Short mmCIF file of C-alpha atoms in Angstrom, two decimals:
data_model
loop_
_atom_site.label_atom_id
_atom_site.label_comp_id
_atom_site.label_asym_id
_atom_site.label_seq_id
_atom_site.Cartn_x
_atom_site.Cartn_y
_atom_site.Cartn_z
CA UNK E 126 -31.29 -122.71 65.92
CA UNK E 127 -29.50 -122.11 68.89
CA UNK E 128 -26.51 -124.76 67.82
CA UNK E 129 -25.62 -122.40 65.91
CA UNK E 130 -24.17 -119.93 67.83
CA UNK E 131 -21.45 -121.90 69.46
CA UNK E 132 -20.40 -122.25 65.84
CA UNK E 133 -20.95 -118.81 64.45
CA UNK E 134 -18.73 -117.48 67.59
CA UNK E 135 -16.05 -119.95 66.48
CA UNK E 136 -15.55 -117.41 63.91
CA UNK E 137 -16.08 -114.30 65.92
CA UNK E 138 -11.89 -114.26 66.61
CA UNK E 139 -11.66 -113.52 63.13
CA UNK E 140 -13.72 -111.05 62.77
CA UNK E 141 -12.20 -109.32 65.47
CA UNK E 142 -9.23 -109.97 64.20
CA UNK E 143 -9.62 -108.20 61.20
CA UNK E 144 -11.52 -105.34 62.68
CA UNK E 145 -9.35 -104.37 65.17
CA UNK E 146 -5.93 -104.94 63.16
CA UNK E 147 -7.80 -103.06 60.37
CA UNK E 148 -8.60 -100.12 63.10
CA UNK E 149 -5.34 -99.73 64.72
CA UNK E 150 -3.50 -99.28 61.04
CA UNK E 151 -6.34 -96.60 60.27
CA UNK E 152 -6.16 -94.80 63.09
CA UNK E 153 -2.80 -94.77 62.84
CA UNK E 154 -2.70 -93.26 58.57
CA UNK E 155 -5.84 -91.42 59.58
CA UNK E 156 -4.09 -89.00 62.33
CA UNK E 157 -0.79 -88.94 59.29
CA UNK E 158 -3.57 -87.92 56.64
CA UNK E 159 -4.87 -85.41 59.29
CA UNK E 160 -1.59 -84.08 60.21
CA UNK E 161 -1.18 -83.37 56.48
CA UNK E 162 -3.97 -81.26 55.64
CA UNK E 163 -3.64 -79.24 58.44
CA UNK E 164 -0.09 -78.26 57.61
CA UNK E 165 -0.33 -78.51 54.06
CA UNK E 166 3.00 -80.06 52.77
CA UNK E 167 3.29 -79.01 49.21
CA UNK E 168 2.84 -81.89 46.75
CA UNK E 169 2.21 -84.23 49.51
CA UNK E 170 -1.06 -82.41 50.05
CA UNK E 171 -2.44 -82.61 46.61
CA UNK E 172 -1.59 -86.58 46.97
CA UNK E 173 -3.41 -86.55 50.10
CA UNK E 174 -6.12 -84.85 48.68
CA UNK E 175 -6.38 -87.41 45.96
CA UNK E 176 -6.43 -90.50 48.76
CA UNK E 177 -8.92 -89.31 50.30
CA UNK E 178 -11.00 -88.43 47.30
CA UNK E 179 -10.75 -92.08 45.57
CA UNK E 180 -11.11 -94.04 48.79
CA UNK E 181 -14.60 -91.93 49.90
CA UNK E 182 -15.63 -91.89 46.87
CA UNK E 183 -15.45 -95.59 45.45
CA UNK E 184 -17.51 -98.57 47.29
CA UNK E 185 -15.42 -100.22 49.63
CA UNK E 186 -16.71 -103.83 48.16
CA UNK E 187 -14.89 -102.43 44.59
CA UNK E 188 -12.43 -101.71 46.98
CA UNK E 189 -11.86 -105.19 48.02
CA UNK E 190 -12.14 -106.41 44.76
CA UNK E 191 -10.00 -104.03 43.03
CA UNK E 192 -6.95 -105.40 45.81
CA UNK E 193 -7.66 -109.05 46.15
CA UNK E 194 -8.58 -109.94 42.63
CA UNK E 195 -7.51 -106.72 40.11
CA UNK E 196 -4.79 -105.83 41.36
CA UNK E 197 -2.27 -108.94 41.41
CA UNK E 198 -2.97 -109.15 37.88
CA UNK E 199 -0.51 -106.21 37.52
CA UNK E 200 1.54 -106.60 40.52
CA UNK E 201 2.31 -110.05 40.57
CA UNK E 202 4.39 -110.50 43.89
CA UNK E 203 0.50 -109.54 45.43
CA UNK E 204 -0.39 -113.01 43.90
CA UNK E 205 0.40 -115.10 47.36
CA UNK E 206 -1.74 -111.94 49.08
CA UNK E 207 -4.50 -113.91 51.32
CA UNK E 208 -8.21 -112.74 51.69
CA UNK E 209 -7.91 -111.57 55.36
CA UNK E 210 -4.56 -109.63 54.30
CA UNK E 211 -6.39 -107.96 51.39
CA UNK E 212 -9.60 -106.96 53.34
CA UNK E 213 -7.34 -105.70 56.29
CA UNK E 214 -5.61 -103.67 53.74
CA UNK E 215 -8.83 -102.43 52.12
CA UNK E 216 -10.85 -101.75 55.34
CA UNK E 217 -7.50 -99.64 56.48
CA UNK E 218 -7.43 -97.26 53.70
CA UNK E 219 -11.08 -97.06 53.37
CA UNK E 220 -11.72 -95.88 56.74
CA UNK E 221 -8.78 -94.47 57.13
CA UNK E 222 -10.16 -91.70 54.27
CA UNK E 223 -13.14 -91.23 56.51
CA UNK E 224 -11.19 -90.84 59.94
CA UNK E 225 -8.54 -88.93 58.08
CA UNK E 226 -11.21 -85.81 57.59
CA UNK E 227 -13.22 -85.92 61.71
CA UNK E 228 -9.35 -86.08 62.81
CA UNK E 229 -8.69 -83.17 61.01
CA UNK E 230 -11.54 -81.23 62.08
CA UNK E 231 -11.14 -82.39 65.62
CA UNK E 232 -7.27 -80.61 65.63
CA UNK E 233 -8.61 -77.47 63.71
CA UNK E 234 -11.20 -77.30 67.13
CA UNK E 235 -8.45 -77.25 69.33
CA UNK E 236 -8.38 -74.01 70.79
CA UNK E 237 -5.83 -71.75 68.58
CA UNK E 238 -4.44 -69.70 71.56
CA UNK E 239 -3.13 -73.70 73.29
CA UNK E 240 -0.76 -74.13 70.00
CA UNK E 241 0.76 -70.82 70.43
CA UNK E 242 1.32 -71.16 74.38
CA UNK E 243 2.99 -74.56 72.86
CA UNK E 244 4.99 -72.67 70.61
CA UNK E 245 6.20 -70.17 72.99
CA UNK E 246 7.21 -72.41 75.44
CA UNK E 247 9.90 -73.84 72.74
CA UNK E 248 7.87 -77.15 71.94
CA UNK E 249 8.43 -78.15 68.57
CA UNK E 250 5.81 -79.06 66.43
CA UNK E 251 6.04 -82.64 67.18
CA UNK E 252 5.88 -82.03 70.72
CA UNK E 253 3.21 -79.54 70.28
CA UNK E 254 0.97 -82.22 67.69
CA UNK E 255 1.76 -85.39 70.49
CA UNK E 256 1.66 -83.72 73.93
CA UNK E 257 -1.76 -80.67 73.53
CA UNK E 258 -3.07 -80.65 70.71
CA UNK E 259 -3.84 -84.69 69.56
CA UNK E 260 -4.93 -85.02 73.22
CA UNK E 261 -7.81 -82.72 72.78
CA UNK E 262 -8.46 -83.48 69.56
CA UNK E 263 -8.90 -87.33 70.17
CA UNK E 264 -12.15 -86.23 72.79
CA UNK E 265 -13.16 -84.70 70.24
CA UNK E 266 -12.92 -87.20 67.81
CA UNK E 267 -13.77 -90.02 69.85
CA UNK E 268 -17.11 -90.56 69.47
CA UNK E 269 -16.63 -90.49 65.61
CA UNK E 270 -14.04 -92.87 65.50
CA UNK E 271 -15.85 -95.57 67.41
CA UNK E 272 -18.84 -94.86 65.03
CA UNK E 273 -16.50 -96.12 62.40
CA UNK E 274 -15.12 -98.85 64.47
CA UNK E 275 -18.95 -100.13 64.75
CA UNK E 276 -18.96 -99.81 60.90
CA UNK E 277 -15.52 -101.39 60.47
CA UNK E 278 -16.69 -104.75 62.65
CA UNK E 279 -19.84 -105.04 59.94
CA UNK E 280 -17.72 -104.12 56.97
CA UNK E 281 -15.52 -107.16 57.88
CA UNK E 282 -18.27 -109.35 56.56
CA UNK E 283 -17.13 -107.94 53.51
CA UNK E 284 -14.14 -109.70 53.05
CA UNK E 285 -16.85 -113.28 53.22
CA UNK E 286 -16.70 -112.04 48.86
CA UNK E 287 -12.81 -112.48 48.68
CA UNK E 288 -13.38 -116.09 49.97
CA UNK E 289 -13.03 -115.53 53.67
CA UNK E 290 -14.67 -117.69 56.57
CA UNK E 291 -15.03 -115.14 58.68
CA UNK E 292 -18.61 -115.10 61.04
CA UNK E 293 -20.61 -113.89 57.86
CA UNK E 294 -18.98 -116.86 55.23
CA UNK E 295 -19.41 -118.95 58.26
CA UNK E 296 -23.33 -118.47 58.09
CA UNK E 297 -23.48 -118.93 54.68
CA UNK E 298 -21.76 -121.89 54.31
CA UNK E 299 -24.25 -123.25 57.70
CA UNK E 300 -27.12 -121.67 56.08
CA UNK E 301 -26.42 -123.90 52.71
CA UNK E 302 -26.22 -127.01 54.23
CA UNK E 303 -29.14 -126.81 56.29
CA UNK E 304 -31.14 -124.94 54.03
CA UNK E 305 -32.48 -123.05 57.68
CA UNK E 306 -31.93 -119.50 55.66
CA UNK E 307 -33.75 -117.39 57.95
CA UNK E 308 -32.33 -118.57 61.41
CA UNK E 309 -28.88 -118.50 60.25
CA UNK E 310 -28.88 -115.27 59.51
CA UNK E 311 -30.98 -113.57 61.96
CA UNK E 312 -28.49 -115.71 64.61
CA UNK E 313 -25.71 -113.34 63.20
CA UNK E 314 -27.09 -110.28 63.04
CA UNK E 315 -27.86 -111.00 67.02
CA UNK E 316 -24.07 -111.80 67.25
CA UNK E 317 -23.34 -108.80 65.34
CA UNK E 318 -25.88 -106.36 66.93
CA UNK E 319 -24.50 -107.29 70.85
CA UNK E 320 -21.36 -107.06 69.62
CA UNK E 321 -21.74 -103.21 68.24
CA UNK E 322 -24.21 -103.23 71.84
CA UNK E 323 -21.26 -103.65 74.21
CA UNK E 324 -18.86 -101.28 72.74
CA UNK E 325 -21.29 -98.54 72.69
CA UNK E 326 -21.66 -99.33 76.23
CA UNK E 327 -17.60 -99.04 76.41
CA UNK E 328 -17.63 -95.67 74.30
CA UNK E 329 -20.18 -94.33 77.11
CA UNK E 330 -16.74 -95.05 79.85
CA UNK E 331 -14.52 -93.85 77.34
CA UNK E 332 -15.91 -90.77 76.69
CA UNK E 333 -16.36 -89.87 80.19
CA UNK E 334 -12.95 -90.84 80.92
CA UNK E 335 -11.19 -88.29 77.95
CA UNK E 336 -14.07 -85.50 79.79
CA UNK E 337 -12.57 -85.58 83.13
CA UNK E 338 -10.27 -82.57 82.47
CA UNK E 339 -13.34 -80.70 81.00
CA UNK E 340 -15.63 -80.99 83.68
CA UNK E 341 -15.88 -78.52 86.28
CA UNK F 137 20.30 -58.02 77.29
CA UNK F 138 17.71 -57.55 74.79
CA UNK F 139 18.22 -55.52 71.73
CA UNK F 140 15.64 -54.73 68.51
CA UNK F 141 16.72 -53.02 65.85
CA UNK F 142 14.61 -51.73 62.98
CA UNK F 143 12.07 -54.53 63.68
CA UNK F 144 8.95 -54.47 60.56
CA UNK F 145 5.82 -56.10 60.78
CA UNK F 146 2.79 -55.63 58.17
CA UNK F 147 -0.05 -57.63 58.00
CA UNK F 148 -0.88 -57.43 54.77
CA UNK F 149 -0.34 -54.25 53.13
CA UNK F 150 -0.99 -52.75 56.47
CA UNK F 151 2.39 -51.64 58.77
CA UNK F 152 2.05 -52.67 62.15
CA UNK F 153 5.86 -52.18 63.29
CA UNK F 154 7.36 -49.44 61.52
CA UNK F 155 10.96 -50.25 62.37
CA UNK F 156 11.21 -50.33 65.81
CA UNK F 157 14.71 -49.75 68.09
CA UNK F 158 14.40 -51.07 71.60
CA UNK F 159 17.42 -52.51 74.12
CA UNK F 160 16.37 -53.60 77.53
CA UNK F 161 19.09 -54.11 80.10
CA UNK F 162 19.46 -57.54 82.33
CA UNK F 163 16.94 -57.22 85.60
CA UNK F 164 15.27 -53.76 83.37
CA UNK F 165 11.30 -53.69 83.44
CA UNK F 166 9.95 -51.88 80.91
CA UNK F 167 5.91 -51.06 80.67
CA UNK F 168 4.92 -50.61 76.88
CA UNK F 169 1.63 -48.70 76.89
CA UNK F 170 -0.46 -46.58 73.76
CA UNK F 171 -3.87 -46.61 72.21
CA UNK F 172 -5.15 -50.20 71.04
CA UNK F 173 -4.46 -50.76 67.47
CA UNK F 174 -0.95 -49.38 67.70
CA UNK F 175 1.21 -52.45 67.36
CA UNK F 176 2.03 -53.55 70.91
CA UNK F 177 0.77 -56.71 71.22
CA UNK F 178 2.68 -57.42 67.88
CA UNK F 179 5.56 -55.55 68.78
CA UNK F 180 5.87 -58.66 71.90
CA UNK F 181 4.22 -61.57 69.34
CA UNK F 182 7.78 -60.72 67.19
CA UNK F 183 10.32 -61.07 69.33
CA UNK F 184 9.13 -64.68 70.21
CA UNK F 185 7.80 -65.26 66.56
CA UNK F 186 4.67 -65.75 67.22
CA UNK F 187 3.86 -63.34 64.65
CA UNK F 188 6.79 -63.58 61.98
CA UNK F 189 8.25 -60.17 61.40
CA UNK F 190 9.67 -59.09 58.05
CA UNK F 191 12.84 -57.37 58.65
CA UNK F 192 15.12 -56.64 61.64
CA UNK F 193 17.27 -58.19 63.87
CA UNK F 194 16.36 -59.23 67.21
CA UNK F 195 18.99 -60.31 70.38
CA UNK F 196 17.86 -62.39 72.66
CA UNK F 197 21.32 -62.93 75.44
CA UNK F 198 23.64 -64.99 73.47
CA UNK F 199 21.46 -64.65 70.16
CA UNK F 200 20.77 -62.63 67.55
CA UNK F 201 18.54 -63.44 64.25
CA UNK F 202 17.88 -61.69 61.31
CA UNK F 203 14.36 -61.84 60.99
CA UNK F 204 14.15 -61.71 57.48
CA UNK F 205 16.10 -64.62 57.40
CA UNK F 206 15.29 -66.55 60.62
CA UNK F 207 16.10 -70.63 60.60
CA UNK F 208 13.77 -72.75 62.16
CA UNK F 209 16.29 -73.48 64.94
CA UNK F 210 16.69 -69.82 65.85
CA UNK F 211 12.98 -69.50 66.15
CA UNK F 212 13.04 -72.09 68.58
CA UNK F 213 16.13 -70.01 69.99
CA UNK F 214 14.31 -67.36 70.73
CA UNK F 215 11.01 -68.62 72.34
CA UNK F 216 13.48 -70.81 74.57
CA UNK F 217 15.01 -68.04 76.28
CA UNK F 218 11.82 -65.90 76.10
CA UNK F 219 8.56 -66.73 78.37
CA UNK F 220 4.77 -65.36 77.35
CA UNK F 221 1.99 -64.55 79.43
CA UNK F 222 -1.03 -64.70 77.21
CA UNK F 223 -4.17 -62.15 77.82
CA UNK F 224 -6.62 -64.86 77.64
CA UNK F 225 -4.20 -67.48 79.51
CA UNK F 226 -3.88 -70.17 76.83
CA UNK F 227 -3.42 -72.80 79.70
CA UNK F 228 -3.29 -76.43 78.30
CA UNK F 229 -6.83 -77.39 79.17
CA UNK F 230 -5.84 -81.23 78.63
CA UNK F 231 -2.97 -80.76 81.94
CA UNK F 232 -3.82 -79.67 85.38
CA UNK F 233 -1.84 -76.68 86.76
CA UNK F 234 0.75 -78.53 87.67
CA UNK F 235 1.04 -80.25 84.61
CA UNK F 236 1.15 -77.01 82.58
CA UNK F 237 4.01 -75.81 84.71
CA UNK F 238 6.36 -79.28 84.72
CA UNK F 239 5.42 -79.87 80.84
CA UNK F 240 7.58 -77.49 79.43
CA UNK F 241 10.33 -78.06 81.61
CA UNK F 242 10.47 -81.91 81.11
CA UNK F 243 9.79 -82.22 77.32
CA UNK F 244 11.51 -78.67 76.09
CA UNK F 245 14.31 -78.20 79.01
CA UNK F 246 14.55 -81.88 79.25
CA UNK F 247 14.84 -81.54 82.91
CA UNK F 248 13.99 -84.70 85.32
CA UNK F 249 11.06 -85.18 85.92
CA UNK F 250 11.16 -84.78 89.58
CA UNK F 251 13.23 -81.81 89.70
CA UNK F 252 10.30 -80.58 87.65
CA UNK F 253 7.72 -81.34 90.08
CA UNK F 254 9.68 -79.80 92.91
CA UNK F 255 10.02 -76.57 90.77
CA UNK F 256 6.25 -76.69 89.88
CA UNK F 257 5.68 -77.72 93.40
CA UNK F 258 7.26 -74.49 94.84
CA UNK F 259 6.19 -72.01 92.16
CA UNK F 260 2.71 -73.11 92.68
CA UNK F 261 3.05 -72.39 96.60
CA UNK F 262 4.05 -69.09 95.90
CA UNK F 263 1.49 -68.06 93.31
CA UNK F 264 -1.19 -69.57 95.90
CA UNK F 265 -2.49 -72.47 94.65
CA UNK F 266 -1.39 -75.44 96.49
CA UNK F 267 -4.44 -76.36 96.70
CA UNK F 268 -5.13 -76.23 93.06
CA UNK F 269 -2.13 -78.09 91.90
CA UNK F 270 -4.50 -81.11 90.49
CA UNK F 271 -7.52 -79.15 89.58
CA UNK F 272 -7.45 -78.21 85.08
CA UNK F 273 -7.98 -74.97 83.85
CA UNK F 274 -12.11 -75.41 83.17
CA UNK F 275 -12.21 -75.76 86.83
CA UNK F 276 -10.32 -72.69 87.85
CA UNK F 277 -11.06 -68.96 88.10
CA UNK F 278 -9.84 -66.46 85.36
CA UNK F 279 -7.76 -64.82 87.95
CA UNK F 280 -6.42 -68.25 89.29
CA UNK F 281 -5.75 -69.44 85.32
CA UNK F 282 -3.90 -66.59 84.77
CA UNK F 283 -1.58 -66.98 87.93
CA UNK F 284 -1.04 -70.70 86.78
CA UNK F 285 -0.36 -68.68 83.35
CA UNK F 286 2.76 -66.52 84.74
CA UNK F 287 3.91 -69.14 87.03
CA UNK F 288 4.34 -71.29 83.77
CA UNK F 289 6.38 -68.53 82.45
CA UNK F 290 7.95 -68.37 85.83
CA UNK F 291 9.54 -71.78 85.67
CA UNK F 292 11.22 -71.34 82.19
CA UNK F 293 14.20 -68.74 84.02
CA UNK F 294 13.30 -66.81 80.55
CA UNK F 295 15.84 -64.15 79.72
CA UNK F 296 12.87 -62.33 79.00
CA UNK F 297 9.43 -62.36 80.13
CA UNK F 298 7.11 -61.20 77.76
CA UNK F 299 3.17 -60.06 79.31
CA UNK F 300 0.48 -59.57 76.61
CA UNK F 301 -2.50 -57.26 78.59
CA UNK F 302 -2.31 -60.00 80.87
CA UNK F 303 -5.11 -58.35 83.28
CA UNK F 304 -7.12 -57.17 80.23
CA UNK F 305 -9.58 -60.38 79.75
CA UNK F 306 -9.80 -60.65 83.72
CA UNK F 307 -12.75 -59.93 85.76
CA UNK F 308 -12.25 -56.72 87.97
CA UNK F 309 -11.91 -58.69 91.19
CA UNK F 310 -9.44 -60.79 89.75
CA UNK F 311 -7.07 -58.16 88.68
CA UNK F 312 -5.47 -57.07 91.99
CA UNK F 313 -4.19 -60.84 93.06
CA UNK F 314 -2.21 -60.90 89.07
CA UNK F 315 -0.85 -57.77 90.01
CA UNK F 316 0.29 -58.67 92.71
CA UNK F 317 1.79 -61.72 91.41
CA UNK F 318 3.53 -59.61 88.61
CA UNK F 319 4.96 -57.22 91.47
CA UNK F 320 6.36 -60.36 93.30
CA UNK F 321 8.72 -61.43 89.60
CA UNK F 322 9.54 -57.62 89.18
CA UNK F 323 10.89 -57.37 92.56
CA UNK F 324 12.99 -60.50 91.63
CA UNK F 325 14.45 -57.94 89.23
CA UNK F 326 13.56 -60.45 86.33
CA UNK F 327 13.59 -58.92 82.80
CA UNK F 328 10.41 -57.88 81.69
CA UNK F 329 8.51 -56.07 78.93
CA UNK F 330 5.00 -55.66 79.80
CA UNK F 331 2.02 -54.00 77.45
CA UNK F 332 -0.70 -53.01 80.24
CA UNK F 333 -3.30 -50.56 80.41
CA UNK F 334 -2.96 -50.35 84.46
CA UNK F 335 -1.42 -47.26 84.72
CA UNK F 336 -0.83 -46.81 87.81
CA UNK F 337 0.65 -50.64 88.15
CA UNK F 338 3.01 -49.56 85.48
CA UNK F 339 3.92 -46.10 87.43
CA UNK F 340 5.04 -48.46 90.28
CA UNK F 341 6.88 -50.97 88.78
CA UNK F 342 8.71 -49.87 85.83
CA UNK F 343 12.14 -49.07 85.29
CA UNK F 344 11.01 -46.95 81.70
CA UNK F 345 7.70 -46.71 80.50
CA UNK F 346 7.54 -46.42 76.18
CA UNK F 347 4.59 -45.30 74.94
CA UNK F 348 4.01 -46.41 71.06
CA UNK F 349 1.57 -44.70 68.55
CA UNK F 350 1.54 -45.95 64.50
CA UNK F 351 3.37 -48.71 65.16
CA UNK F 352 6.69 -46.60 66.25
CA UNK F 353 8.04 -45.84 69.90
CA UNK F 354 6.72 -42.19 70.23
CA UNK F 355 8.11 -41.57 73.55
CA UNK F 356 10.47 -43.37 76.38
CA UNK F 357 11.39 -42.79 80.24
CA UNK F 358 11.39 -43.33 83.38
CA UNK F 359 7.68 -43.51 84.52
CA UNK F 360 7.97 -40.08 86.97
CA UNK F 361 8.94 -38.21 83.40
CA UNK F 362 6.17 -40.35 80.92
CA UNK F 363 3.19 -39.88 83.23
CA UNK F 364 3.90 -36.75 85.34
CA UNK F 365 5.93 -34.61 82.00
CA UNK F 366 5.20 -35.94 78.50
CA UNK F 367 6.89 -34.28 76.09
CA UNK F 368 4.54 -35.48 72.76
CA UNK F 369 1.05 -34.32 72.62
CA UNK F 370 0.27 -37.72 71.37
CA UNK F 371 1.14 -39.09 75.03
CA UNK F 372 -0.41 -36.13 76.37
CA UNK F 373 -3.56 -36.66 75.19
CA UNK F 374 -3.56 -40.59 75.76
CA UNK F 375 -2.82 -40.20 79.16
CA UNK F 376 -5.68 -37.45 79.73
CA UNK F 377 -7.80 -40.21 78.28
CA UNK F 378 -7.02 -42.90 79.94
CA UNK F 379 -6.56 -41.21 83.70
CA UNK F 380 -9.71 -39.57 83.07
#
């Protein structure tokens, strides 16, 4: 049972892979998505409004399915798309629907009376969103977002349907052959469980580093 | 010099500004005082657009803007050669004193960043708080977070320094060392309009006192002349109030 975790974590880089690549690009349309609703753009709002809606409100395994093997049926340069490139794709936009909306609320919290000091000191609004108000709001948001990250590194098993050897096709495909069902997979959700272990430990250093200007 | 002319504000269908006419002269400190309610927070939030007035022109040194018709740029016009002293301090609680002193100059003046730091450096000394210069606003008194407050303004050499009841949200013993501070930039002869209700801090360092009522300037002077021989009954009867 235990030979099989030097071959599981073979395929822990993957999963990684995909999970952090996947979590960087959402945090990245998340804050953009945010930034929207908050100000409101005409038209663009009612688009981001729509996003948001469709990707929180559809599975995200339809999700994956819809991109990997719908969707190059109508677009056919997505044909040569690969299984890792489709789930990073549809783990970005999925979470970045859910990010998009504790982002938000974290900039609404942002003390109202800090974005007009901003103002009157002749910041524009880009100065104002980068320099005091996604600061705070990113403390706020923290320990949301690296809820989602947790969710993110287990959602990557997903993309094991699209024909992916990540750690979860890995087990499969070991669990098959050996017919030793039950110790594969309780050897991966270990893996996966001290995985999601140590970065709540690193949230716990995080968090107290982003408090440091709070605390008296 | 600063000039207003016919400045409107409603909020809603309610008129806060009811066209008001005001020109301050370079190094003038003028003391805006009247019964809450009355439009003279607003009357400050418009000339730096914080609240957008409706119609009016306002001159700020080299520029003027039609409010009605105001471009983005001259917004940012304005606030950059105006400085604001909030009542409740509106310190960035993410940057330490220094911080909220050297960020303005650095990413809106564009200044270096060590020239900034030596401004901060000696603003700080004078406002008292050498010893705070690392410390962020959660861990500061109300009376220190304010001082860090007009010292920010300090630093922007503002045509115009604009101070919203800035002792009004301050415990009593922290109201004498903001004074103070406020006596130390008048004395610099730096242009200020000021809405207090410290009378007798307004008696001392104003140039002309207004006192506003319904959203319009009631009544003007030199302080000897507002608080010692009103001529409206309106200011009359607010200063009996108010000086008990």
């Amino acid at each position: 049972m235990l030979g099989l975790v030097p071959i599981l974590l073979g395929y822990l880089p993957l999963t990684l892979f995909m999970a952090v690549l996947s979590m960087a690009c959402a945090l990245v349309l998340a804050s953009l998505l945010a930034m929207e609703r908050v100000a409101r753009i005409p038209v663009l709002d009612g688009i981001v409004v729509l996003f948001i809606s469709f990707f929180r409100g559809t599975p995200l395994l339809v999700q994956l399915f819809l991109f990997y093997y719908g969707l190059p049926q109508v677009m056919p340069f997505l044909t040569n798309m690969t299984g890792v490139q489709a789930a990073i794709i549809g783990l970005t936009l999925h979470f970045s629907a859910y990010m998009a909306e504790s982002i938000r609320a974290a900039i609404i919290g942002v003390d109202r009376s800090q974005w007009e000091a901003a103002e009157a000191v002749g910041m524009t609004r880009t100065q104002m969103m980068g320099r005091i108000v996604l600061p705070q709001a990113a403390r706020v948001a923290a320990p949301t977002l690296v809820n989602y990250f947790i969710d993110m590194i287990k959602s990557t098993s997903l993309a094991f349907t699209l024909g992916v050897t990540e750690m979860m096709g890995a087990t499969q495909k070991e669990a098959a052959g050996s017919f030793l069902y039950f110790e594969a997979f309780i050897v991966v959700a270990l893996i996966y469980w001290a995985i999601v272990e140590a970065l709540s430990f690193a949230q716990k250093r995080l968090e107290f580093s982003l408090n440091r200007a709070f605390t008296r | 010099m600063i000039r207003l002319t016919g400045l409107t504000k409603r909020f809603g269908a309610t008129p806060v500004l009811n066209g008001i006419d005001l020109t301050i002269e370079q190094g003038e400190r003028v003391v805006v005082i009247g019964p809450s309610g009355t439009g003279k927070s607003t009357l400050l939030r418009c000339i730096n657009f914080l609240d957008r007035p409706e119609a009016g022109t306002i001159q700020v040194g080299d520029l003027t803007v039609d409010a009605a018709h105001a471009s983005r740029a001259q917004i940012l016009g304005l606030r950059r050669r105006t400085a604001f002293v909030f009542q409740n301090y509106a310190l960035f609680a993410n940057k330490t004193a220094r911080q909220n002193i050297t960020e303005a100059l650095v990413t809106v003046q564009r200044r270096p960043r060590a020239e900034a730091e030596a401004r901060a450096d000696a603003i700080l000394a004078e406002t008292g708080l050498t010893e705070k210069a690392d410390s962020f606003p959660a861990a500061l008194s109300g009376g220190q977070q304010q001082r860090v407050g007009i010292g920010r303004a300090m630093a922007l050499d503002a045509d115009l320094m604009l101070f919203d009841e800035p002792t009004s949200a301050l415990d009593p013993e922290w109201v004498g060392e903001v004074l103070d501070l406020m006596r130390r930039v008048a004395e610099r002869r730096q242009t200020m309009l000021i809405v207090t209700h410290e009378m007798q801090f307004a008696r001392e360092i104003a140039d002309r006192v207004i006192f506003m009522d319904g959203g319009r300037i009631v009544e003007q002077g030199p302080p000897a002349q507002i608080f010692e021989a009103p001529q409206d009954e309106r200011t009359r009867s607010f200063l009996r109030r108010v000086t008990r």
